[in-house]
PDB file of C-alpha atoms in Angstrom:
ATOM      1  CA  ASP A 692     -36.936 -20.378  85.720  1.00  0.00           C
ATOM      2  CA  LEU A 693     -35.809 -23.977  85.620  1.00  0.00           C
ATOM      3  CA  LEU A 694     -38.289 -26.785  84.060  1.00  0.00           C
ATOM      4  CA  PHE A 695     -36.422 -30.564  83.994  1.00  0.00           C
ATOM      5  CA  ASN A 696     -37.516 -34.022  84.069  1.00  0.00           C
ATOM      6  CA  VAL A 697     -36.344 -37.432  84.970  1.00  0.00           C
ATOM      7  CA  ARG A 698     -36.244 -39.710  82.131  1.00  0.00           C
ATOM      8  CA  ASN A 699     -39.985 -41.280  81.619  1.00  0.00           C
ATOM      9  CA  GLY A 700     -40.453 -39.601  85.059  1.00  0.00           C
ATOM     10  CA  GLY A 701     -42.313 -36.865  86.297  1.00  0.00           C
ATOM     11  CA  ILE A 702     -41.653 -33.444  85.106  1.00  0.00           C
ATOM     12  CA  TYR A 703     -40.818 -30.266  87.243  1.00  0.00           C
ATOM     13  CA  TYR A 704     -40.799 -26.592  87.552  1.00  0.00           C
ATOM     14  CA  LYS A 705     -38.841 -24.064  90.213  1.00  0.00           C
ATOM     15  CA  ASP A 706     -39.576 -20.471  90.133  1.00  0.00           C
ATOM     16  CA  MET A 707     -35.986 -19.486  90.190  1.00  0.00           C
ATOM     17  CA  SER A 708     -37.105 -16.149  91.727  1.00  0.00           C
ATOM     18  CA  GLY A 709     -38.140 -17.914  95.200  1.00  0.00           C
ATOM     19  CA  PRO A 710     -35.410 -19.010  97.782  1.00  0.00           C
ATOM     20  CA  ALA A 711     -33.008 -21.354  96.814  1.00  0.00           C
ATOM     21  CA  THR A 712     -34.405 -23.863  99.360  1.00  0.00           C
ATOM     22  CA  ASP A 713     -37.590 -24.161  97.416  1.00  0.00           C
ATOM     23  CA  ARG A 714     -37.840 -27.847  95.627  1.00  0.00           C
ATOM     24  CA  GLY A 715     -39.075 -28.031  92.182  1.00  0.00           C
ATOM     25  CA  ALA A 716     -42.887 -28.569  91.972  1.00  0.00           C
ATOM     26  CA  ASN A 717     -44.384 -31.392  89.890  1.00  0.00           C
ATOM     27  CA  ILE A 718     -46.271 -29.579  86.940  1.00  0.00           C
ATOM     28  CA  THR A 719     -49.183 -31.516  87.599  1.00  0.00           C
ATOM     29  CA  THR A 720     -49.766 -29.117  90.557  1.00  0.00           C
ATOM     30  CA  LEU A 721     -49.801 -26.287  88.316  1.00  0.00           C
ATOM     31  CA  GLY A 722     -52.542 -27.264  85.771  1.00  0.00           C
ATOM     32  CA  ASN A 723     -53.104 -30.338  83.605  1.00  0.00           C
ATOM     33  CA  GLY A 724     -49.563 -31.309  82.183  1.00  0.00           C
ATOM     34  CA  PRO A 725     -48.310 -34.619  81.554  1.00  0.00           C
ATOM     35  CA  SER A 726     -47.516 -36.795  84.630  1.00  0.00           C
ATOM     36  CA  VAL A 727     -44.363 -38.830  82.688  1.00  0.00           C
ATOM     37  CA  ALA A 728     -42.307 -37.863  79.609  1.00  0.00           C
ATOM     38  CA  ALA A 729     -39.450 -39.418  78.172  1.00  0.00           C
ATOM     39  CA  GLN A 730     -37.878 -35.928  77.534  1.00  0.00           C
ATOM     40  CA  ILE A 731     -39.365 -32.323  77.566  1.00  0.00           C
ATOM     41  CA  GLN A 732     -37.852 -29.605  75.414  1.00  0.00           C
ATOM     42  CA  VAL A 733     -38.667 -25.657  75.558  1.00  0.00           C
ATOM     43  CA  SER A 734     -39.279 -24.253  71.790  1.00  0.00           C
ATOM     44  CA  ASP A 735     -36.967 -21.501  71.403  1.00  0.00           C
ATOM     45  CA  ASN A 736     -39.077 -19.654  68.423  1.00  0.00           C
ATOM     46  CA  SER A 737     -42.810 -20.363  69.706  1.00  0.00           C
ATOM     47  CA  ARG A 738     -42.025 -20.628  73.299  1.00  0.00           C
ATOM     48  CA  HIS A 739     -44.032 -24.306  74.057  1.00  0.00           C
ATOM     49  CA  VAL A 740     -43.031 -26.440  76.342  1.00  0.00           C
ATOM     50  CA  LEU A 741     -42.976 -29.871  74.335  1.00  0.00           C
ATOM     51  CA  ALA A 742     -42.987 -33.298  76.555  1.00  0.00           C
ATOM     52  CA  TYR A 743     -42.081 -36.253  74.290  1.00  0.00           C
ATOM     53  CA  GLY A 744     -43.172 -40.111  74.968  1.00  0.00           C
ATOM     54  CA  CYS A 745     -45.500 -39.025  77.557  1.00  0.00           C
ATOM     55  CA  ASN A 746     -49.430 -39.774  78.697  1.00  0.00           C
ATOM     56  CA  PRO A 747     -52.353 -38.288  76.765  1.00  0.00           C
ATOM     57  CA  VAL A 748     -54.722 -35.810  78.240  1.00  0.00           C
ATOM     58  CA  ASP A 749     -57.135 -37.551  80.987  1.00  0.00           C
ATOM     59  CA  SER A 750     -54.974 -40.526  80.844  1.00  0.00           C
ATOM     60  CA  ALA A 751     -52.101 -42.158  83.106  1.00  0.00           C
ATOM     61  CA  ALA A 752     -50.883 -44.251  80.736  1.00  0.00           C
ATOM     62  CA  ARG A 753     -47.741 -43.399  78.915  1.00  0.00           C
ATOM     63  CA  ASP A 754     -47.752 -43.803  75.166  1.00  0.00           C
ATOM     64  CA  PRO A 755     -44.247 -43.590  73.967  1.00  0.00           C
ATOM     65  CA  LEU A 756     -44.845 -42.381  70.864  1.00  0.00           C
ATOM     66  CA  LEU A 757     -46.640 -39.129  71.613  1.00  0.00           C
ATOM     67  CA  VAL A 758     -45.567 -35.454  71.905  1.00  0.00           C
ATOM     68  CA  ARG A 759     -47.743 -32.807  73.455  1.00  0.00           C
ATOM     69  CA  TRP A 760     -47.193 -29.225  74.038  1.00  0.00           C
ATOM     70  CA  SER A 761     -48.836 -26.690  76.308  1.00  0.00           C
ATOM     71  CA  THR A 762     -50.152 -23.454  75.136  1.00  0.00           C
ATOM     72  CA  SER A 763     -47.417 -21.184  74.344  1.00  0.00           C
ATOM     73  CA  GLU A 764     -45.628 -19.368  77.070  1.00  0.00           C
ATOM     74  CA  ASN A 765     -48.078 -21.127  79.570  1.00  0.00           C
ATOM     75  CA  ILE A 766     -46.616 -24.305  81.558  1.00  0.00           C
ATOM     76  CA  ALA A 767     -50.077 -24.807  83.484  1.00  0.00           C
ATOM     77  CA  GLN A 768     -52.050 -25.281  80.454  1.00  0.00           C
ATOM     78  CA  TRP A 769     -51.483 -28.656  78.242  1.00  0.00           C
ATOM     79  CA  THR A 770     -55.664 -29.180  77.154  1.00  0.00           C
ATOM     80  CA  PRO A 771     -56.346 -28.085  73.433  1.00  0.00           C
ATOM     81  CA  ASP A 772     -59.021 -25.497  73.149  1.00  0.00           C
ATOM     82  CA  THR A 773     -60.048 -23.215  70.224  1.00  0.00           C
ATOM     83  CA  THR A 774     -58.560 -20.338  72.489  1.00  0.00           C
ATOM     84  CA  ASN A 775     -55.124 -21.378  72.977  1.00  0.00           C
ATOM     85  CA  THR A 776     -52.085 -23.192  71.134  1.00  0.00           C
ATOM     86  CA  ALA A 777     -51.928 -26.575  73.401  1.00  0.00           C
ATOM     87  CA  GLY A 778     -51.747 -29.675  71.321  1.00  0.00           C
ATOM     88  CA  SER A 779     -50.353 -33.037  70.646  1.00  0.00           C
ATOM     89  CA  LEU A 780     -48.886 -35.547  67.590  1.00  0.00           C
ATOM     90  CA  ARG A 781     -47.964 -39.249  67.833  1.00  0.00           C
ATOM     91  CA  PHE A 782     -45.377 -40.117  65.473  1.00  0.00           C
ATOM     92  CA  ASP A 783     -45.713 -42.442  62.736  1.00  0.00           C
ATOM     93  CA  GLY A 784     -42.605 -44.406  62.914  1.00  0.00           C
ATOM     94  CA  GLY A 785     -40.957 -47.132  65.379  1.00  0.00           C
ATOM     95  CA  SER A 786     -42.491 -48.199  68.471  1.00  0.00           C
ATOM     96  CA  VAL A 787     -40.856 -45.917  71.362  1.00  0.00           C
ATOM     97  CA  PHE A 788     -39.129 -42.399  71.480  1.00  0.00           C
ATOM     98  CA  LEU A 789     -35.794 -42.196  72.201  1.00  0.00           C
ATOM     99  CA  LYS A 790     -34.476 -38.464  71.961  1.00  0.00           C
ATOM    100  CA  ALA A 791     -35.151 -34.985  70.561  1.00  0.00           C
ATOM    101  CA  VAL A 792     -32.330 -32.942  68.996  1.00  0.00           C
ATOM    102  CA  GLU A 793     -33.081 -29.128  68.156  1.00  0.00           C
ATOM    103  CA  THR A 794     -31.157 -27.912  65.348  1.00  0.00           C
ATOM    104  CA  THR A 795     -31.194 -24.323  63.724  1.00  0.00           C
ATOM    105  CA  THR A 796     -34.232 -25.006  61.053  1.00  0.00           C
ATOM    106  CA  GLU A 797     -36.222 -28.172  62.982  1.00  0.00           C
ATOM    107  CA  THR A 798     -36.303 -30.414  65.840  1.00  0.00           C
ATOM    108  CA  LEU A 799     -35.043 -34.265  64.589  1.00  0.00           C
ATOM    109  CA  VAL A 800     -37.145 -36.645  66.834  1.00  0.00           C
ATOM    110  CA  PHE A 801     -35.502 -40.092  66.686  1.00  0.00           C
ATOM    111  CA  THR A 802     -37.386 -43.851  67.507  1.00  0.00           C
ATOM    112  CA  ASP A 803     -36.544 -47.010  67.529  1.00  0.00           C
ATOM    113  CA  ALA A 804     -36.604 -46.954  64.053  1.00  0.00           C
ATOM    114  CA  THR A 805     -37.132 -43.664  62.699  1.00  0.00           C
ATOM    115  CA  LEU A 806     -36.154 -40.053  62.155  1.00  0.00           C
ATOM    116  CA  HIS A 807     -38.594 -37.546  62.106  1.00  0.00           C
ATOM    117  CA  SER A 808     -38.774 -33.594  61.409  1.00  0.00           C
ATOM    118  CA  LEU A 809     -40.941 -31.552  63.594  1.00  0.00           C
ATOM    119  CA  ARG A 810     -41.532 -28.114  62.901  1.00  0.00           C
ATOM    120  CA  PHE A 811     -43.347 -25.309  63.958  1.00  0.00           C
ATOM    121  CA  ILE A 812     -46.246 -24.479  61.393  1.00  0.00           C
ATOM    122  CA  GLY A 813     -48.733 -22.390  63.540  1.00  0.00           C
ATOM    123  CA  PRO A 814     -52.505 -22.627  63.664  1.00  0.00           C
ATOM    124  CA  PRO A 815     -54.435 -24.814  63.884  1.00  0.00           C
ATOM    125  CA  PHE A 816     -52.193 -27.575  64.055  1.00  0.00           C
ATOM    126  CA  THR A 817     -49.257 -25.669  65.643  1.00  0.00           C
ATOM    127  CA  PHE A 818     -46.348 -28.420  64.802  1.00  0.00           C
ATOM    128  CA  GLY A 819     -46.168 -30.793  62.195  1.00  0.00           C
ATOM    129  CA  GLN A 820     -43.967 -34.020  61.474  1.00  0.00           C
ATOM    130  CA  THR A 821     -42.340 -35.260  58.649  1.00  0.00           C
ATOM    131  CA  ARG A 822     -40.669 -38.613  58.326  1.00  0.00           C
ATOM    132  CA  ILE A 823     -37.166 -38.168  56.868  1.00  0.00           C
ATOM    133  CA  GLY A 824     -35.649 -41.628  57.492  1.00  0.00           C
ATOM    134  CA  THR A 825     -36.219 -45.099  58.294  1.00  0.00           C
ATOM    135  CA  ASN A 826     -33.820 -47.931  59.503  1.00  0.00           C
ATOM    136  CA  ILE A 827     -32.866 -45.205  61.815  1.00  0.00           C
ATOM    137  CA  GLN A 828     -31.323 -47.221  64.982  1.00  0.00           C
ATOM    138  CA  LEU A 829     -30.238 -44.517  67.102  1.00  0.00           C
ATOM    139  CA  ILE A 830     -27.646 -46.675  70.024  1.00  0.00           C
ATOM    140  CA  GLY A 831     -28.860 -45.045  72.741  1.00  0.00           C
ATOM    141  CA  PRO A 832     -30.737 -41.817  74.179  1.00  0.00           C
ATOM    142  CA  ASN A 833     -27.084 -39.696  74.178  1.00  0.00           C
ATOM    143  CA  ALA A 834     -25.476 -40.946  71.219  1.00  0.00           C
ATOM    144  CA  VAL A 835     -26.711 -37.849  68.949  1.00  0.00           C
ATOM    145  CA  VAL A 836     -25.440 -34.469  68.789  1.00  0.00           C
ATOM    146  CA  SER A 837     -25.845 -31.314  66.862  1.00  0.00           C
ATOM    147  CA  THR A 838     -24.018 -28.304  65.566  1.00  0.00           C
ATOM    148  CA  GLY A 839     -26.990 -26.429  64.462  1.00  0.00           C
ATOM    149  CA  SER A 840     -26.585 -27.315  60.588  1.00  0.00           C
ATOM    150  CA  ILE A 841     -25.473 -30.913  61.182  1.00  0.00           C
ATOM    151  CA  THR A 842     -26.791 -33.706  63.227  1.00  0.00           C
ATOM    152  CA  ALA A 843     -24.194 -36.774  64.104  1.00  0.00           C
ATOM    153  CA  TRP A 844     -24.829 -40.039  65.748  1.00  0.00           C
ATOM    154  CA  MET A 845     -23.685 -43.496  67.047  1.00  0.00           C
ATOM    155  CA  ALA A 846     -26.215 -46.205  65.063  1.00  0.00           C
ATOM    156  CA  ASN A 847     -26.354 -50.168  65.821  1.00  0.00           C
ATOM    157  CA  GLY A 848     -23.047 -50.962  63.831  1.00  0.00           C
ATOM    158  CA  ARG A 849     -22.097 -47.415  62.028  1.00  0.00           C
ATOM    159  CA  PHE A 850     -21.899 -43.968  62.276  1.00  0.00           C
ATOM    160  CA  GLN A 851     -24.421 -41.250  60.649  1.00  0.00           C
ATOM    161  CA  TRP A 852     -25.388 -37.726  60.135  1.00  0.00           C
ATOM    162  CA  TYR A 853     -27.666 -35.187  58.710  1.00  0.00           C
ATOM    163  CA  ASP A 854     -27.608 -32.328  56.907  1.00  0.00           C
ATOM    164  CA  GLY A 855     -30.810 -32.457  55.211  1.00  0.00           C
ATOM    165  CA  VAL A 856     -30.164 -36.001  54.133  1.00  0.00           C
ATOM    166  CA  VAL A 857     -29.188 -39.040  56.356  1.00  0.00           C
ATOM    167  CA  ARG A 858     -25.930 -40.358  55.116  1.00  0.00           C
ATOM    168  CA  ASP A 859     -23.563 -43.049  56.563  1.00  0.00           C
ATOM    169  CA  ILE A 860     -20.246 -41.475  57.792  1.00  0.00           C
ATOM    170  CA  PRO A 861     -17.146 -43.299  56.719  1.00  0.00           C
ATOM    171  CA  CYS A 862     -15.301 -44.530  59.807  1.00  0.00           C
ATOM    172  CA  ASP A 863     -11.861 -46.143  59.373  1.00  0.00           C
ATOM    173  CA  ILE A 864     -12.524 -47.716  62.933  1.00  0.00           C
ATOM    174  CA  ARG A 865     -15.965 -48.682  62.347  1.00  0.00           C
ATOM    175  CA  THR A 866     -15.044 -52.532  62.761  1.00  0.00           C
ATOM    176  CA  TYR A 867     -13.196 -52.362  65.792  1.00  0.00           C
ATOM    177  CA  VAL A 868     -14.924 -50.147  67.732  1.00  0.00           C
ATOM    178  CA  PHE A 869     -18.414 -51.783  67.697  1.00  0.00           C
ATOM    179  CA  SER A 870     -16.178 -55.089  68.451  1.00  0.00           C
ATOM    180  CA  ILE A 871     -15.384 -53.450  71.964  1.00  0.00           C
ATOM    181  CA  LEU A 872     -18.359 -51.559  72.723  1.00  0.00           C
ATOM    182  CA  ASN A 873     -20.486 -52.860  75.761  1.00  0.00           C
ATOM    183  CA  ASN A 874     -23.481 -53.152  73.816  1.00  0.00           C
ATOM    184  CA  ASN A 875     -25.110 -53.495  77.445  1.00  0.00           C
ATOM    185  CA  GLN A 876     -24.344 -50.103  78.362  1.00  0.00           C
ATOM    186  CA  ALA A 877     -25.269 -48.769  74.995  1.00  0.00           C
ATOM    187  CA  GLU A 878     -27.461 -46.127  76.837  1.00  0.00           C
ATOM    188  CA  LYS A 879     -24.568 -44.448  78.633  1.00  0.00           C
ATOM    189  CA  ILE A 880     -22.776 -43.435  75.140  1.00  0.00           C
ATOM    190  CA  TYR A 881     -22.355 -40.016  75.349  1.00  0.00           C
ATOM    191  CA  ALA A 882     -21.533 -37.687  72.103  1.00  0.00           C
ATOM    192  CA  GLY A 883     -19.930 -34.384  71.878  1.00  0.00           C
ATOM    193  CA  VAL A 884     -19.171 -31.693  69.421  1.00  0.00           C
ATOM    194  CA  ASN A 885     -15.370 -29.775  69.448  1.00  0.00           C
ATOM    195  CA  ARG A 886     -16.834 -26.919  67.420  1.00  0.00           C
ATOM    196  CA  GLN A 887     -12.951 -25.522  67.065  1.00  0.00           C
ATOM    197  CA  PHE A 888     -11.857 -28.531  65.441  1.00  0.00           C
ATOM    198  CA  SER A 889     -14.795 -29.323  63.387  1.00  0.00           C
ATOM    199  CA  GLU A 890     -15.141 -32.985  65.755  1.00  0.00           C
ATOM    200  CA  PHE A 891     -17.400 -35.358  66.544  1.00  0.00           C
ATOM    201  CA  ILE A 892     -16.736 -36.888  69.754  1.00  0.00           C
ATOM    202  CA  TRP A 893     -18.529 -40.130  71.013  1.00  0.00           C
ATOM    203  CA  LEU A 894     -17.839 -41.565  75.029  1.00  0.00           C
ATOM    204  CA  MET A 895     -18.030 -45.194  75.393  1.00  0.00           C
ATOM    205  CA  PRO A 896     -17.975 -48.000  77.566  1.00  0.00           C
ATOM    206  CA  VAL A 897     -15.546 -50.783  75.962  1.00  0.00           C
ATOM    207  CA  ASN A 898     -14.028 -54.115  76.868  1.00  0.00           C
ATOM    208  CA  GLY A 899     -16.865 -55.200  79.231  1.00  0.00           C
ATOM    209  CA  SER A 900     -16.536 -52.052  81.124  1.00  0.00           C
ATOM    210  CA  ASN A 901     -20.126 -50.296  82.731  1.00  0.00           C
ATOM    211  CA  GLN A 902     -18.568 -47.231  82.745  1.00  0.00           C
ATOM    212  CA  ILE A 903     -17.220 -44.592  79.778  1.00  0.00           C
ATOM    213  CA  CYS A 904     -13.450 -44.999  79.112  1.00  0.00           C
ATOM    214  CA  SER A 905     -12.977 -44.617  75.560  1.00  0.00           C
ATOM    215  CA  VAL A 906     -13.767 -42.080  73.129  1.00  0.00           C
ATOM    216  CA  PRO A 907     -14.071 -42.435  69.050  1.00  0.00           C
ATOM    217  CA  TRP A 908     -13.149 -39.628  67.650  1.00  0.00           C
ATOM    218  CA  GLN A 909     -14.674 -38.123  64.248  1.00  0.00           C
ATOM    219  CA  ARG A 910     -13.076 -35.140  62.614  1.00  0.00           C
ATOM    220  CA  CYS A 911     -14.884 -33.711  59.368  1.00  0.00           C
ATOM    221  CA  SER A 912     -13.659 -30.496  56.840  1.00  0.00           C
ATOM    222  CA  ARG A 913     -15.062 -27.566  56.189  1.00  0.00           C
ATOM    223  CA  ASN A 914     -16.467 -29.588  53.100  1.00  0.00           C
ATOM    224  CA  THR A 915     -18.432 -32.111  55.034  1.00  0.00           C
ATOM    225  CA  THR A 916     -16.099 -34.921  54.269  1.00  0.00           C
ATOM    226  CA  PHE A 917     -14.477 -37.100  57.056  1.00  0.00           C
ATOM    227  CA  GLN A 918     -10.301 -37.207  57.017  1.00  0.00           C
ATOM    228  CA  PHE A 919      -9.815 -39.864  60.058  1.00  0.00           C
ATOM    229  CA  SER A 920     -11.212 -41.270  63.206  1.00  0.00           C
ATOM    230  CA  TYR A 921      -9.286 -42.760  65.859  1.00  0.00           C
ATOM    231  CA  LEU A 922      -9.868 -44.363  69.514  1.00  0.00           C
ATOM    232  CA  ILE A 923      -8.274 -42.294  72.514  1.00  0.00           C
ATOM    233  CA  PRO A 924      -8.605 -44.327  76.288  1.00  0.00           C
ATOM    234  CA  ARG A 925      -9.125 -42.043  79.097  1.00  0.00           C
ATOM    235  CA  THR A 926      -6.583 -41.331  81.359  1.00  0.00           C
ATOM    236  CA  SER A 927      -8.489 -41.897  84.127  1.00  0.00           C
ATOM    237  CA  GLN A 928     -11.618 -43.661  84.985  1.00  0.00           C
ATOM    238  CA  SER A 929     -13.535 -44.541  88.800  1.00  0.00           C
ATOM    239  CA  SER A 930     -13.139 -47.596  90.354  1.00  0.00           C
ATOM    240  CA  GLU A 931     -15.992 -49.949  89.787  1.00  0.00           C
ATOM    241  CA  LYS A 932     -17.625 -52.223  92.204  1.00  0.00           C
TER     242      LYS A 932
END
């Protein structure tokens, strides 16, 4: 089955056993799920669907710091009850949710100012949060990537990573990268990882371009120290109008 959503829009579900021509259905037609969310996830371990930056139960107004989850393995049941594991919590830092990234041990949740660890803790609360960083300014919702044990992201004016502790990443070209970055298009920055060569990659628009056209490249060694960084122009770029 397929579950998807438009950022800050509705959540949709498609039964992949049905005809390919069938459209996805808004989950509000299946039960009492959120009508709007910034991001959704399915917990690999507990099989809950989580909706971040969504509307509360019995309200259409979106809460930018709220996360709700359905009961385990039931996308239609989102109202907390003693007979299920549905629930919600509100992150205790920042003013708006930006991104949730699943790692091998936890889910890292970025707001516009803080970093939180979200973990499955079982009944009666199901999930719990711990604030693990402040002054964490993720530059865009797609500017973060995780290898499982290490999570790296592009912040405002610096690169950072988390492997149990939040640290700045040394970067020889940091000043240059941020001097040519088109900050008006920061939401288009996209992070990736090349596991074969232990490299983090950020695709970004620079020099006034509205499209991705350059790649800051950070290579780390096996002992988690960065060796060098460089900037690679894209060899092709779609025309802008």
